[in-house]
C-alpha cells in the first residue's frame, strides 16, 4: 500500500474515532446539542447575564446550591446531584434542554432599593395594562424544575411534607421548613422596630390573617406561584382605610391609583423583609402590597444588601 493510501486510511480511522468519542459524550450526557450550539452562538452580553443570574442563585441560596460554573457551553448551578443550566433564562436540567421553546424565562429583574415615585401611566402603558389579563393567560408557563428541585417539592403531597406551621408576629402561618431561619430574623427586626416606631406597632395590631403555603398557580396564568413552595406570604390587614392592596381587586383602572391610594406597610417592615431576601409586591408595576416572596437571588442580582443564613 502506498504512502498516500496509508495516510488516507489513518485519516479515516482518526475521523471515526472522533465521531465515536463525541457519540459517547452525547450518550452519557457530557454535552448536548443545545450547549454545543450555545457555546458558539450565545452573545457576549447574554453570557454576562447568564453568569450574573447563576452566581446570584448560588450566593442567594448557599444552603441549597453547592456549585456554580461554566460547563458544556452554558452557566450552571448544582442542586444536590443535578446541574441546572441557564438555558436562555429557563434554568433547566440537561435532560430538558430541548424543551426551551415550551417555557418563558424565569423572572430575574433589577429590584429597586427604594420605592420609585408614582407617575401617571403613558397611553402605551395604559393599553398594556388594559390587556394584561388576556396577555397573562396566553403566556407560556415558567418552568418549575429548578424551584421544584431547590425546595424538594415536585408534587402537592411532597410540598405539603416540607411545610411547617409557625407563629409569626402572633399569627399562625404555614411555610417551607428551610426559610424559617430567615422568617425568624425578619420577625426579630420588626419587633425591634416596633419598640420605638408607633407605625410598626399599629401595622402589627392591624394584621388580620396570613397566608403562606397554597399549592396553586399565579392567578390568571399557567405558572406556579411561590405560595406553592411555601416561600411566599400574604399579610392581610383588618382595615385598609379604603386603600388598594392588590391590582386585580382595585377596580377597572387600577393603574391610576397613586402610592398614597395603596395600603403600604411601614418602611421599617419593608426593610426587615428585604434585608433577608423577601421581595415586596408593592414595588411591582402590577402591585400586590400584601405579598412577600423569598427571592434572595433577586437582591444579589440587583447589587443590594442581603443577609443570608449560613
XYZ file of C-alpha atoms in Angstrom:
310
model
C 0.000 0.000 0.000
C 1.360 3.442 -0.928
C 2.092 6.301 1.440
C -0.972 8.288 0.245
C -3.283 5.305 0.798
C -1.820 4.732 4.263
C -2.428 8.365 5.264
C -5.962 8.182 3.902
C -6.644 5.061 5.943
C -5.206 6.672 9.083
C -7.334 9.773 8.470
C -10.446 7.640 8.224
C -9.589 5.853 11.448
C -8.980 9.167 13.272
C -12.212 10.655 11.956
C -14.134 7.564 13.018
C -12.552 7.828 16.447
C -13.661 11.444 16.843
C -17.193 10.573 15.779
C -17.312 7.670 18.222
C -15.938 9.811 21.043
C -18.480 12.573 20.529
C -21.222 9.968 20.285
C -20.214 8.554 23.651
C -20.070 12.035 25.225
C -23.544 12.889 23.959
C -24.864 9.497 25.083
C -23.625 9.855 28.656
C -24.783 13.441 28.920
C -21.446 15.229 28.890
C -22.583 17.559 26.122
C -25.845 18.292 24.429
C -26.677 19.741 21.018
C -28.092 22.817 22.792
C -24.938 23.530 24.798
C -22.592 22.973 21.854
C -24.611 25.434 19.808
C -24.897 27.828 22.746
C -21.129 27.997 23.160
C -20.789 29.296 19.633
C -23.989 31.340 19.337
C -24.608 32.959 22.733
C -23.856 36.715 22.508
C -21.341 38.137 24.966
C -23.978 40.220 26.741
C -26.179 37.138 27.202
C -23.228 35.168 28.565
C -22.644 38.016 31.029
C -26.282 37.966 32.116
C -26.222 34.177 32.407
C -23.216 34.340 34.722
C -24.833 37.091 36.840
C -28.042 35.089 37.209
C -26.368 31.814 38.113
C -23.914 33.375 40.544
C -26.805 35.267 42.139
C -28.675 31.997 42.612
C -25.644 30.364 44.213
C -24.981 33.311 46.524
C -28.635 33.731 47.423
C -29.162 30.051 48.267
C -25.869 28.907 49.842
C -27.538 26.090 51.815
C -29.195 24.630 48.727
C -26.761 25.257 45.847
C -23.299 23.709 46.146
C -21.638 24.765 42.895
C -21.691 27.235 40.013
C -19.553 27.012 36.890
C -19.400 27.398 33.120
C -19.828 23.917 31.671
C -20.835 22.498 28.310
C -21.122 25.966 26.812
C -23.503 27.430 29.396
C -23.537 28.607 33.015
C -24.917 26.098 35.509
C -25.604 25.599 39.223
C -25.532 22.348 41.166
C -28.591 21.479 43.259
C -27.715 18.323 45.162
C -26.699 15.932 42.344
C -28.236 17.775 39.354
C -26.735 20.555 37.252
C -29.231 23.186 36.116
C -28.247 25.254 33.070
C -29.122 28.882 32.373
C -30.819 27.713 29.145
C -31.776 31.184 27.881
C -33.165 32.111 31.283
C -35.244 28.953 31.793
C -32.884 27.242 34.324
C -33.312 23.656 33.179
C -31.575 20.325 33.823
C -29.637 18.963 30.877
C -32.214 16.287 30.106
C -34.815 19.012 29.394
C -32.768 21.500 27.392
C -34.663 20.532 24.255
C -37.806 21.985 25.858
C -36.594 25.597 25.972
C -39.249 26.807 23.444
C -42.037 25.470 25.686
C -41.338 27.920 28.510
C -40.838 31.592 29.152
C -37.804 32.685 31.180
C -37.885 32.805 34.948
C -38.140 36.299 36.369
C -34.783 37.969 37.052
C -35.001 41.737 37.303
C -33.376 44.733 38.930
C -35.271 45.268 42.153
C -35.269 48.942 43.232
C -33.670 49.854 46.544
C -36.389 52.454 47.173
C -39.987 52.702 46.073
C -39.969 54.737 42.887
C -42.158 57.884 42.719
C -45.539 57.245 41.147
C -46.140 58.875 37.774
C -49.319 58.757 35.661
C -49.061 55.936 33.120
C -48.460 56.770 29.478
C -51.076 55.882 26.843
C -48.872 52.958 25.798
C -48.700 51.676 29.379
C -52.458 52.043 29.808
C -53.034 49.991 26.669
C -50.742 47.286 28.001
C -52.375 47.332 31.445
C -55.861 47.079 29.918
C -54.932 43.832 28.208
C -52.830 42.367 30.981
C -55.364 39.723 31.991
C -55.586 38.305 28.481
C -51.835 38.583 27.971
C -51.036 36.736 31.222
C -53.464 33.932 30.404
C -51.801 33.454 26.994
C -48.224 33.449 28.305
C -46.126 30.326 28.188
C -45.641 28.848 31.665
C -42.458 29.384 33.623
C -40.544 26.114 34.075
C -40.937 24.578 37.520
C -37.990 22.180 37.526
C -35.365 24.357 39.219
C -37.521 25.545 42.112
C -39.045 22.062 42.447
C -35.532 20.719 42.989
C -34.402 23.654 45.146
C -37.249 23.147 47.618
C -37.776 19.404 47.011
C -41.438 19.976 46.126
C -42.165 18.082 42.905
C -45.825 17.441 43.779
C -48.516 18.756 46.091
C -48.005 15.904 48.567
C -44.243 16.368 48.598
C -44.659 20.119 49.044
C -47.047 19.574 51.959
C -44.490 17.385 53.741
C -41.944 20.239 53.562
C -44.210 22.754 55.298
C -44.323 23.692 58.970
C -46.840 25.744 60.924
C -45.189 28.572 62.824
C -46.219 31.670 64.734
C -45.143 34.902 63.068
C -45.970 38.234 64.691
C -48.633 36.471 66.742
C -50.388 34.798 63.798
C -50.152 31.227 62.581
C -48.861 30.591 59.063
C -47.618 27.551 57.136
C -44.259 27.938 55.354
C -41.443 25.857 53.907
C -39.163 24.474 56.597
C -35.977 25.816 55.019
C -36.947 29.502 55.157
C -37.918 29.526 58.842
C -34.488 30.911 59.885
C -34.980 33.908 57.571
C -38.538 34.460 58.809
C -37.327 34.452 62.415
C -34.788 37.155 61.562
C -37.469 39.244 59.827
C -39.693 38.926 62.892
C -36.881 39.988 65.198
C -36.168 43.102 63.125
C -39.849 44.071 63.029
C -40.242 43.569 66.771
C -37.130 45.671 67.424
C -38.524 48.446 65.212
C -41.900 48.275 66.974
C -40.296 49.279 70.286
C -39.659 52.798 69.014
C -41.911 53.136 65.934
C -45.641 53.583 66.566
C -46.465 52.972 62.872
C -44.919 49.499 63.075
C -46.881 48.697 66.227
C -50.075 49.852 64.521
C -49.300 47.745 61.439
C -48.785 44.615 63.577
C -52.009 45.262 65.515
C -53.892 45.657 62.207
C -52.858 42.231 60.863
C -55.911 40.051 60.340
C -54.706 36.839 58.697
C -51.630 35.415 56.992
C -51.486 33.019 54.070
C -48.366 31.032 53.275
C -48.308 27.649 51.574
C -51.011 27.088 48.963
C -50.490 24.669 46.080
C -51.672 26.776 43.140
C -50.681 28.756 40.082
C -50.365 32.536 39.943
C -53.879 33.858 39.364
C -54.792 34.001 35.688
C -51.575 32.288 34.497
C -50.150 28.859 33.750
C -47.154 29.442 36.060
C -46.746 28.032 39.541
C -46.983 30.504 42.395
C -44.238 30.781 45.009
C -47.021 30.095 47.503
C -46.950 26.526 46.165
C -43.450 26.137 47.603
C -44.345 27.776 50.905
C -41.889 30.635 50.337
C -44.433 33.449 49.883
C -46.549 35.283 52.455
C -49.726 37.334 52.101
C -50.270 39.501 55.202
C -53.886 40.646 55.222
C -54.857 43.798 57.181
C -58.085 44.124 59.162
C -58.660 47.610 57.781
C -57.115 49.394 54.810
C -58.673 52.840 55.175
C -60.120 52.486 51.688
C -56.701 51.981 50.133
C -55.946 49.336 47.496
C -53.832 46.265 48.277
C -53.859 44.292 45.001
C -54.154 45.453 41.413
C -56.729 42.804 40.428
C -59.056 43.850 43.292
C -58.657 47.585 42.766
C -61.179 48.282 40.017
C -61.030 48.660 36.235
C -58.460 51.483 36.230
C -56.139 50.258 38.961
C -53.144 51.747 37.142
C -54.316 55.249 38.056
C -54.047 54.631 41.820
C -51.011 56.517 43.184
C -48.928 55.270 46.111
C -50.963 57.225 48.660
C -54.058 55.324 47.486
C -52.439 51.955 48.229
C -52.089 50.229 51.592
C -48.346 50.146 52.353
C -46.552 48.629 55.340
C -44.205 50.986 57.218
C -40.738 51.401 55.709
C -39.162 49.553 58.650
C -41.287 46.488 57.885
C -40.403 46.559 54.193
C -36.728 46.903 55.079
C -36.846 43.976 57.533
C -38.248 41.636 54.888
C -35.931 42.831 52.118
C -32.793 42.549 54.223
C -33.409 38.808 54.496
C -34.332 38.108 50.883
C -38.074 38.777 50.599
C -39.238 40.787 47.587
C -42.209 43.080 48.270
C -45.011 43.112 45.689
C -45.655 46.784 46.355
C -42.675 47.648 44.151
C -44.116 45.828 41.133
C -45.902 47.725 38.369
C -48.863 45.362 38.890
C -48.825 45.982 42.620
C -49.543 43.490 45.398
C -48.787 45.327 48.623
C -49.736 42.440 50.940
C -47.404 39.975 49.213
C -43.835 38.911 50.055
C -41.828 36.165 48.403
C -38.427 34.716 49.210
C -36.183 35.550 46.236
C -32.721 36.289 47.696
C -31.162 35.877 44.255
C -33.027 38.998 43.108
C -31.205 41.111 45.716
C -27.820 39.674 44.744
C -28.635 40.182 41.052
C -29.584 43.812 41.808
C -26.458 44.506 43.874
C -28.466 45.147 47.054
C -27.624 44.300 50.639
C -28.662 40.818 51.713
C -28.172 38.917 54.964
C -28.190 35.182 54.271
C -28.333 32.411 56.861
C -25.201 30.196 56.660
